[in-house]
Structure formats: C-alpha cells, structure tokens
Amino acid sequence: MEIKFDHVSLALNYKTPLEKTILNDVSFDIRVPGIYCFIGAQNSGKSAVGDLINALIVPTKGTVTIGKFKNDGSVIHNVNKLRYDTGYVFKNPYDMFLNKTVKEELEFGLKYFRYKTDKMSMRTIDALKLVGLDETYLKLDPLRLTLVDAKKVALACALIYNPNILILDEFTTGLSYSDKEDLLRLIRILKTKYKKTIIVLSKDTSFCYKIADYVYLMHLTKIVKEGEKDILTDSNTLKEIGLEVPKIVTFVEECNKKGHRIDYYNNILDLIKGVYRDVF
C-alpha cells in the first residue's frame, strides 16, 4: 500500500497572527512493505506524519496519498476504510480508550468496522496474546493500566483488525529493555511474515537503529536527511538536530578512537562477537 507525501505543508491557525508551521514542504514516497522510521526531537513534525496518513487532519498545502485514498483537503469518501487499513497507536495510549474494560475496547473497533461477531471473542484473545498479554486483562479498566500495559493494549487494538499499515508514535517511551526486544520481534514478524508497512515515529535512535529499513531524519518541520539506517552512524548530524547517537554507535566510535577497527553492528550480541574478534 503506497504512501506518498507530495510537497505537504501543515500549519495551525493558518493565515492568522497565531499561525504555527508544523510541516514545511515535506515529500517522500513509500512503495513497498517494510519498517520506516521518522526520527526527530520535539517539534520536528514527525507526529503530524502519522495524523496525516490516518486522515485525522488535512494538509494546508500538498497531497497525501494512501493507497487509493487522497488526503488533500477535499472530502475522503469511505474514510473508515482508510482507517481500517491504517492502525494507529497514539503517543499517549490513554487518549485511545473510550470504554470501561479492555474487552470492550478491543471489541469496539471490530464492531465499528462490522467484523463477524461469532469470531470476535477469539480475535480479542489472539490480539492480546500477540502483544504479550493474557485473558486476565479483558476485565480490567484500560485507564487504570500501567503505561506499559496500556501501550500493549493500544497496540492490540490497532492490530486486531489486521491493518496493512501500522503507525507507532513514540511507542518505546517508558518501555523496559525486554519490552523493546519483544516489540522488535513483533515488528519483524509483521514485516516478514505478514508484509506490513510499519511507520515508527520516534526520537529513540537506538531502537530505530536496530529495526529500520529506511530512515527519515526530521528537524523543525522538515526532512533534513534520509537513507538506510547507516545514516544513524552520522554522529555530527544527529547532535546538530538534537538527537542522541545510538549507544552501540557511540561505543564503536570510542573503541575506534583507541586504534581498534570495529565495524558497526545492529545488536549487542553481534557487537560482543566483533569486539572479541577484532580487539582480543
């Protein structure tokens, strides 16, 4: 499912004294399933990318194309079909919850999109298991969950109707190392087995370095650099736009400054093997 931004700009309070630019002439084209990371510090504009893809807002200028749908300010016919195809997990998961129990929350989307009711119970349990939760969560109030569990429930709500595109906005914030590793495994399965397009909106460079197929670096409303995840080894650019250098990249750089010749690695285990081979 193609996603295309064609010279897209977004401004709040457009043509008023309070006008604020959120995106400024942003263009990109995603044609194949994969993991695409939009990385930027606060106020870079990355969250607006997700809102525009899901048609929660309309661009001030330009056109956003999502498959056969166009978000350009005109009426989007059958916008529910677009949102069925684009699962979106918000930065604050509690903003997604409208019901008193996790079960009702999971079923809400299925009922809204008129899913077969005889299979609804099985689908809700499968969605919970997919994100590492069990049936005991079904009776819980989603607004009383811990942040980590709330994020997992929100993710289950997005996955339950099997969207073609999954958008995760700052999902790793507050997650432990083991939670992030579980998320990595799930995202890889969604990409390789189910051919999903995963859009990650984040400032977590270390996480994105492990998972990304392609990276867009954003700064102050624009895409300033894009390419394969090797661009996350460009320490100078990352620091200039207020982003942390991935920890594994920093470690390799420090080793190389001391005269060693260590390559960059995606994960700690490969790095340990590389250090053992090249240093010892």
mmCIF file of C-alpha atoms in Angstrom:
data_model
loop_
_atom_site.group_PDB
_atom_site.id
_atom_site.type_symbol
_atom_site.label_atom_id
_atom_site.label_comp_id
_atom_site.label_asym_id
_atom_site.label_seq_id
_atom_site.Cartn_x
_atom_site.Cartn_y
_atom_site.Cartn_z
ATOM 1 C CA MET A 1 0.000 0.000 0.000
ATOM 2 C CA GLU A 2 1.749 3.145 -1.226
ATOM 3 C CA ILE A 3 2.160 6.187 0.992
ATOM 4 C CA LYS A 4 3.157 9.395 -0.758
ATOM 5 C CA PHE A 5 3.618 12.922 0.565
ATOM 6 C CA ASP A 6 3.763 15.428 -2.292
ATOM 7 C CA HIS A 7 5.042 18.837 -1.110
ATOM 8 C CA VAL A 8 2.950 18.653 2.045
ATOM 9 C CA SER A 9 2.784 21.576 4.446
ATOM 10 C CA LEU A 10 0.732 21.853 7.607
ATOM 11 C CA ALA A 11 0.063 24.979 9.625
ATOM 12 C CA LEU A 12 -2.154 25.554 12.626
ATOM 13 C CA ASN A 13 -4.261 28.728 12.656
ATOM 14 C CA TYR A 14 -3.356 29.267 9.006
ATOM 15 C CA LYS A 15 -3.334 32.885 7.815
ATOM 16 C CA THR A 16 -3.872 34.280 11.299
ATOM 17 C CA PRO A 17 -1.476 36.053 13.692
ATOM 18 C CA LEU A 18 -1.259 32.748 15.613
ATOM 19 C CA GLU A 19 -0.132 30.685 12.615
ATOM 20 C CA LYS A 20 2.322 27.916 13.501
ATOM 21 C CA THR A 21 4.059 25.726 10.912
ATOM 22 C CA ILE A 22 4.097 22.013 11.777
ATOM 23 C CA LEU A 23 5.349 20.606 8.452
ATOM 24 C CA ASN A 24 7.052 22.570 5.702
ATOM 25 C CA ASP A 25 7.133 21.185 2.135
ATOM 26 C CA VAL A 26 7.635 17.526 3.050
ATOM 27 C CA SER A 27 7.862 14.930 0.265
ATOM 28 C CA PHE A 28 8.554 11.197 0.370
ATOM 29 C CA ASP A 29 7.277 8.015 -1.267
ATOM 30 C CA ILE A 30 6.894 4.606 0.415
ATOM 31 C CA ARG A 31 6.058 1.902 -2.104
ATOM 32 C CA VAL A 32 6.981 -1.439 -0.535
ATOM 33 C CA PRO A 33 6.270 -3.077 2.848
ATOM 34 C CA GLY A 34 8.985 -2.506 5.431
ATOM 35 C CA ILE A 35 9.937 -0.588 8.551
ATOM 36 C CA TYR A 36 10.237 3.172 8.056
ATOM 37 C CA CYS A 37 11.435 5.354 10.935
ATOM 38 C CA PHE A 38 10.714 9.081 11.112
ATOM 39 C CA ILE A 39 13.123 10.296 13.774
ATOM 40 C CA GLY A 40 13.171 13.753 15.295
ATOM 41 C CA ALA A 41 13.295 15.697 18.511
ATOM 42 C CA GLN A 42 10.287 17.500 19.949
ATOM 43 C CA ASN A 43 8.535 19.868 17.490
ATOM 44 C CA SER A 44 10.205 18.227 14.493
ATOM 45 C CA GLY A 45 6.813 17.436 12.926
ATOM 46 C CA LYS A 46 7.005 13.638 13.000
ATOM 47 C CA SER A 47 3.684 13.091 14.807
ATOM 48 C CA ALA A 48 1.916 15.088 12.094
ATOM 49 C CA VAL A 49 3.082 12.490 9.571
ATOM 50 C CA GLY A 50 1.010 9.836 11.366
ATOM 51 C CA ASP A 51 -2.015 12.135 11.735
ATOM 52 C CA LEU A 52 -1.989 12.913 8.005
ATOM 53 C CA ILE A 53 -1.646 9.273 6.952
ATOM 54 C CA ASN A 54 -4.625 8.370 9.160
ATOM 55 C CA ALA A 55 -6.529 11.429 7.861
ATOM 56 C CA LEU A 56 -7.066 12.812 11.351
ATOM 57 C CA ILE A 57 -6.014 16.176 9.936
ATOM 58 C CA VAL A 58 -5.770 17.634 6.432
ATOM 59 C CA PRO A 59 -2.705 19.320 4.928
ATOM 60 C CA THR A 60 -2.606 23.058 4.444
ATOM 61 C CA LYS A 61 -0.836 22.501 1.124
ATOM 62 C CA GLY A 62 0.077 19.443 -0.923
ATOM 63 C CA THR A 63 -1.375 15.947 -1.141
ATOM 64 C CA VAL A 64 -1.041 12.831 0.992
ATOM 65 C CA THR A 65 -1.798 9.623 -0.906
ATOM 66 C CA ILE A 66 -2.504 6.390 0.979
ATOM 67 C CA GLY A 67 -3.277 3.622 -1.490
ATOM 68 C CA LYS A 68 -6.355 4.733 -3.409
ATOM 69 C CA PHE A 69 -7.155 7.483 -0.897
ATOM 70 C CA LYS A 70 -6.081 11.123 -1.124
ATOM 71 C CA ASN A 71 -5.874 13.480 1.825
ATOM 72 C CA ASP A 72 -5.707 16.933 0.243
ATOM 73 C CA GLY A 73 -8.444 18.877 1.994
ATOM 74 C CA SER A 74 -11.295 17.501 -0.088
ATOM 75 C CA VAL A 75 -13.841 15.014 1.251
ATOM 76 C CA ILE A 76 -12.420 11.497 1.599
ATOM 77 C CA HIS A 77 -15.109 9.035 0.578
ATOM 78 C CA ASN A 78 -15.217 5.913 2.770
ATOM 79 C CA VAL A 79 -12.644 7.309 5.203
ATOM 80 C CA ASN A 80 -13.463 4.414 7.548
ATOM 81 C CA LYS A 81 -11.901 2.007 5.049
ATOM 82 C CA LEU A 82 -8.729 4.098 5.123
ATOM 83 C CA ARG A 83 -8.599 3.911 8.923
ATOM 84 C CA TYR A 84 -9.330 0.183 8.817
ATOM 85 C CA ASP A 85 -6.183 -0.179 6.705
ATOM 86 C CA THR A 86 -4.034 2.081 8.913
ATOM 87 C CA GLY A 87 -3.715 1.026 12.540
ATOM 88 C CA TYR A 88 -2.506 3.980 14.617
ATOM 89 C CA VAL A 89 -1.135 3.815 18.171
ATOM 90 C CA PHE A 90 -1.017 7.298 19.709
ATOM 91 C CA LYS A 91 1.835 8.725 21.755
ATOM 92 C CA ASN A 92 -0.430 8.694 24.822
ATOM 93 C CA PRO A 93 -2.287 5.350 24.764
ATOM 94 C CA TYR A 94 -4.880 6.550 27.272
ATOM 95 C CA ASP A 95 -6.140 9.000 24.621
ATOM 96 C CA MET A 96 -7.318 5.984 22.591
ATOM 97 C CA PHE A 97 -9.523 4.438 25.292
ATOM 98 C CA LEU A 98 -13.279 5.037 25.300
ATOM 99 C CA ASN A 99 -14.622 2.004 27.164
ATOM 100 C CA LYS A 100 -14.700 0.627 30.719
ATOM 101 C CA THR A 101 -12.924 -2.680 30.065
ATOM 102 C CA VAL A 102 -10.115 -3.930 27.848
ATOM 103 C CA LYS A 103 -12.548 -6.407 26.290
ATOM 104 C CA GLU A 104 -14.950 -3.640 25.292
ATOM 105 C CA GLU A 105 -12.035 -1.579 23.996
ATOM 106 C CA LEU A 106 -10.798 -4.413 21.777
ATOM 107 C CA GLU A 107 -14.287 -5.163 20.506
ATOM 108 C CA PHE A 108 -15.076 -1.519 19.805
ATOM 109 C CA GLY A 109 -13.058 -1.372 16.581
ATOM 110 C CA LEU A 110 -14.393 -4.723 15.389
ATOM 111 C CA LYS A 111 -17.990 -3.647 15.948
ATOM 112 C CA TYR A 112 -17.325 -0.268 14.345
ATOM 113 C CA PHE A 113 -15.971 -1.970 11.231
ATOM 114 C CA ARG A 114 -18.717 -4.661 11.381
ATOM 115 C CA TYR A 115 -16.481 -7.646 11.955
ATOM 116 C CA LYS A 116 -18.170 -11.079 12.228
ATOM 117 C CA THR A 117 -19.479 -11.243 15.795
ATOM 118 C CA ASP A 118 -19.163 -15.040 16.119
ATOM 119 C CA LYS A 119 -15.359 -14.767 15.848
ATOM 120 C CA MET A 120 -14.951 -11.630 17.951
ATOM 121 C CA SER A 121 -14.060 -13.343 21.246
ATOM 122 C CA MET A 122 -11.301 -15.423 19.667
ATOM 123 C CA ARG A 123 -9.959 -12.381 17.830
ATOM 124 C CA THR A 124 -9.696 -10.313 21.018
ATOM 125 C CA ILE A 125 -7.756 -13.040 22.850
ATOM 126 C CA ASP A 126 -5.428 -13.561 19.886
ATOM 127 C CA ALA A 127 -4.727 -9.817 19.733
ATOM 128 C CA LEU A 128 -3.799 -9.729 23.427
ATOM 129 C CA LYS A 129 -1.512 -12.743 23.090
ATOM 130 C CA LEU A 130 0.191 -11.122 20.114
ATOM 131 C CA VAL A 131 1.348 -8.239 22.336
ATOM 132 C CA GLY A 132 2.294 -10.460 25.277
ATOM 133 C CA LEU A 133 -0.836 -10.150 27.440
ATOM 134 C CA ASP A 134 -3.311 -12.838 28.576
ATOM 135 C CA GLU A 135 -7.063 -13.163 29.073
ATOM 136 C CA THR A 136 -6.916 -11.778 32.631
ATOM 137 C CA TYR A 137 -6.634 -8.300 31.142
ATOM 138 C CA LEU A 138 -10.047 -8.472 29.458
ATOM 139 C CA LYS A 139 -11.965 -7.361 32.575
ATOM 140 C CA LEU A 140 -9.557 -4.583 33.552
ATOM 141 C CA ASP A 141 -10.203 -0.867 33.134
ATOM 142 C CA PRO A 142 -7.779 0.340 30.409
ATOM 143 C CA LEU A 143 -7.469 3.746 32.068
ATOM 144 C CA ARG A 144 -6.100 2.094 35.225
ATOM 145 C CA LEU A 145 -3.402 0.088 33.475
ATOM 146 C CA THR A 146 0.281 0.883 33.857
ATOM 147 C CA LEU A 147 1.746 2.869 30.960
ATOM 148 C CA VAL A 148 3.491 -0.207 29.535
ATOM 149 C CA ASP A 149 0.358 -2.368 29.671
ATOM 150 C CA ALA A 150 -1.729 0.490 28.282
ATOM 151 C CA LYS A 151 0.635 0.731 25.318
ATOM 152 C CA LYS A 152 0.327 -3.018 24.727
ATOM 153 C CA VAL A 153 -3.477 -2.862 24.845
ATOM 154 C CA ALA A 154 -3.473 0.099 22.461
ATOM 155 C CA LEU A 155 -1.244 -1.889 20.107
ATOM 156 C CA ALA A 156 -3.604 -4.859 20.327
ATOM 157 C CA CYS A 157 -6.498 -2.530 19.456
ATOM 158 C CA ALA A 158 -4.618 -1.401 16.352
ATOM 159 C CA LEU A 159 -3.643 -4.924 15.271
ATOM 160 C CA ILE A 160 -6.972 -6.615 15.929
ATOM 161 C CA TYR A 161 -8.434 -5.811 12.510
ATOM 162 C CA ASN A 162 -5.233 -6.686 10.636
ATOM 163 C CA PRO A 163 -4.330 -3.311 9.045
ATOM 164 C CA ASN A 164 -1.941 -3.052 6.093
ATOM 165 C CA ILE A 165 -0.141 -0.109 7.712
ATOM 166 C CA LEU A 166 0.789 0.191 11.396
ATOM 167 C CA ILE A 167 1.797 3.579 12.807
ATOM 168 C CA LEU A 168 3.572 3.745 16.185
ATOM 169 C CA ASP A 169 4.020 7.202 17.712
ATOM 170 C CA GLU A 170 6.758 7.280 20.408
ATOM 171 C CA PHE A 171 5.789 3.744 21.377
ATOM 172 C CA THR A 172 9.096 2.865 23.084
ATOM 173 C CA THR A 173 8.850 5.667 25.664
ATOM 174 C CA GLY A 174 8.620 4.062 29.111
ATOM 175 C CA LEU A 175 9.330 0.532 27.873
ATOM 176 C CA SER A 176 11.985 -1.646 29.501
ATOM 177 C CA TYR A 177 14.771 -3.292 27.525
ATOM 178 C CA SER A 178 12.884 -6.612 27.459
ATOM 179 C CA ASP A 179 9.661 -4.875 26.335
ATOM 180 C CA LYS A 180 11.573 -3.235 23.487
ATOM 181 C CA GLU A 181 13.065 -6.580 22.456
ATOM 182 C CA ASP A 182 9.557 -8.108 22.406
ATOM 183 C CA LEU A 183 8.388 -5.198 20.247
ATOM 184 C CA LEU A 184 11.333 -5.708 17.886
ATOM 185 C CA ARG A 185 10.389 -9.345 17.396
ATOM 186 C CA LEU A 186 6.729 -8.484 16.786
ATOM 187 C CA ILE A 187 7.554 -5.767 14.254
ATOM 188 C CA ARG A 188 9.883 -8.104 12.370
ATOM 189 C CA ILE A 189 7.143 -10.751 12.197
ATOM 190 C CA LEU A 190 4.622 -8.196 10.927
ATOM 191 C CA LYS A 191 7.066 -7.154 8.214
ATOM 192 C CA THR A 192 8.467 -10.506 7.071
ATOM 193 C CA LYS A 193 5.522 -12.876 7.563
ATOM 194 C CA TYR A 194 2.568 -10.559 7.025
ATOM 195 C CA LYS A 195 4.147 -7.995 4.645
ATOM 196 C CA LYS A 196 3.022 -4.985 6.679
ATOM 197 C CA THR A 197 4.281 -1.432 6.363
ATOM 198 C CA ILE A 198 5.320 -0.175 9.797
ATOM 199 C CA ILE A 199 5.755 3.562 10.359
ATOM 200 C CA VAL A 200 7.750 4.364 13.509
ATOM 201 C CA LEU A 201 7.612 7.965 14.746
ATOM 202 C CA SER A 202 10.286 8.300 17.399
ATOM 203 C CA LYS A 203 13.274 10.019 18.926
ATOM 204 C CA ASP A 204 14.642 6.656 20.117
ATOM 205 C CA THR A 205 17.636 6.355 17.794
ATOM 206 C CA SER A 206 18.961 3.187 19.456
ATOM 207 C CA PHE A 207 15.684 1.333 18.855
ATOM 208 C CA CYS A 208 15.372 2.600 15.285
ATOM 209 C CA TYR A 209 18.970 1.644 14.532
ATOM 210 C CA LYS A 210 18.098 -1.971 15.352
ATOM 211 C CA ILE A 211 14.900 -2.163 13.338
ATOM 212 C CA ALA A 212 14.758 0.371 10.477
ATOM 213 C CA ASP A 213 14.859 -0.458 6.791
ATOM 214 C CA TYR A 214 14.816 3.235 5.925
ATOM 215 C CA VAL A 215 15.180 6.396 7.996
ATOM 216 C CA TYR A 216 13.891 9.957 7.670
ATOM 217 C CA LEU A 217 15.593 12.466 9.976
ATOM 218 C CA MET A 218 13.311 15.383 10.820
ATOM 219 C CA HIS A 219 14.159 18.753 12.298
ATOM 220 C CA LEU A 220 11.993 21.826 12.782
ATOM 221 C CA THR A 221 9.187 20.839 10.374
ATOM 222 C CA LYS A 222 11.362 19.362 7.584
ATOM 223 C CA ILE A 223 13.047 16.152 6.500
ATOM 224 C CA VAL A 224 16.734 17.087 6.652
ATOM 225 C CA LYS A 225 18.232 13.739 5.686
ATOM 226 C CA GLU A 226 17.024 10.323 4.574
ATOM 227 C CA GLY A 227 18.524 6.969 3.715
ATOM 228 C CA GLU A 228 19.184 3.491 5.023
ATOM 229 C CA LYS A 229 19.836 3.210 8.741
ATOM 230 C CA ASP A 230 23.575 3.793 8.233
ATOM 231 C CA ILE A 231 22.745 7.499 8.441
ATOM 232 C CA LEU A 232 22.271 6.912 12.175
ATOM 233 C CA THR A 233 26.062 6.497 12.419
ATOM 234 C CA ASP A 234 26.422 10.171 11.411
ATOM 235 C CA SER A 235 27.026 11.493 14.931
ATOM 236 C CA ASN A 236 27.503 15.113 13.867
ATOM 237 C CA THR A 237 24.151 15.354 12.094
ATOM 238 C CA LEU A 238 22.286 13.657 14.939
ATOM 239 C CA LYS A 239 23.777 16.019 17.523
ATOM 240 C CA GLU A 240 23.031 19.069 15.349
ATOM 241 C CA ILE A 241 19.317 18.224 15.265
ATOM 242 C CA GLY A 242 19.108 17.364 18.960
ATOM 243 C CA LEU A 243 19.098 13.573 18.764
ATOM 244 C CA GLU A 244 21.050 11.057 20.813
ATOM 245 C CA VAL A 245 23.621 8.970 18.969
ATOM 246 C CA PRO A 246 22.672 5.260 19.230
ATOM 247 C CA LYS A 247 24.551 3.765 22.181
ATOM 248 C CA ILE A 248 26.010 0.969 20.094
ATOM 249 C CA VAL A 249 27.356 3.540 17.607
ATOM 250 C CA THR A 250 28.928 5.601 20.398
ATOM 251 C CA PHE A 251 30.634 2.508 21.797
ATOM 252 C CA VAL A 252 32.106 1.546 18.416
ATOM 253 C CA GLU A 253 33.325 5.125 17.840
ATOM 254 C CA GLU A 254 35.088 5.189 21.215
ATOM 255 C CA CYS A 255 36.768 1.850 20.502
ATOM 256 C CA ASN A 256 37.944 3.024 17.103
ATOM 257 C CA LYS A 257 39.369 6.222 18.597
ATOM 258 C CA LYS A 258 41.658 3.986 20.647
ATOM 259 C CA GLY A 259 43.071 2.399 17.494
ATOM 260 C CA HIS A 260 40.755 -0.592 17.113
ATOM 261 C CA ARG A 261 38.906 -1.342 13.879
ATOM 262 C CA ILE A 262 35.412 -2.424 14.831
ATOM 263 C CA ASP A 263 32.510 -2.397 12.401
ATOM 264 C CA TYR A 264 29.029 -1.151 13.264
ATOM 265 C CA TYR A 265 26.556 -3.782 14.458
ATOM 266 C CA ASN A 266 22.790 -3.828 14.918
ATOM 267 C CA ASN A 267 22.679 -5.625 18.248
ATOM 268 C CA ILE A 268 24.749 -6.253 21.365
ATOM 269 C CA LEU A 269 25.460 -9.931 20.718
ATOM 270 C CA ASP A 270 26.975 -9.221 17.292
ATOM 271 C CA LEU A 271 28.933 -6.327 18.804
ATOM 272 C CA ILE A 272 30.389 -8.592 21.505
ATOM 273 C CA LYS A 273 31.494 -11.067 18.847
ATOM 274 C CA GLY A 274 33.042 -8.245 16.841
ATOM 275 C CA VAL A 275 34.926 -6.848 19.828
ATOM 276 C CA TYR A 276 36.205 -10.281 20.757
ATOM 277 C CA ARG A 277 37.342 -10.933 17.191
ATOM 278 C CA ASP A 278 38.817 -7.514 16.367
ATOM 279 C CA VAL A 279 40.157 -6.394 19.752
ATOM 280 C CA PHE A 280 41.193 -9.542 21.552
#
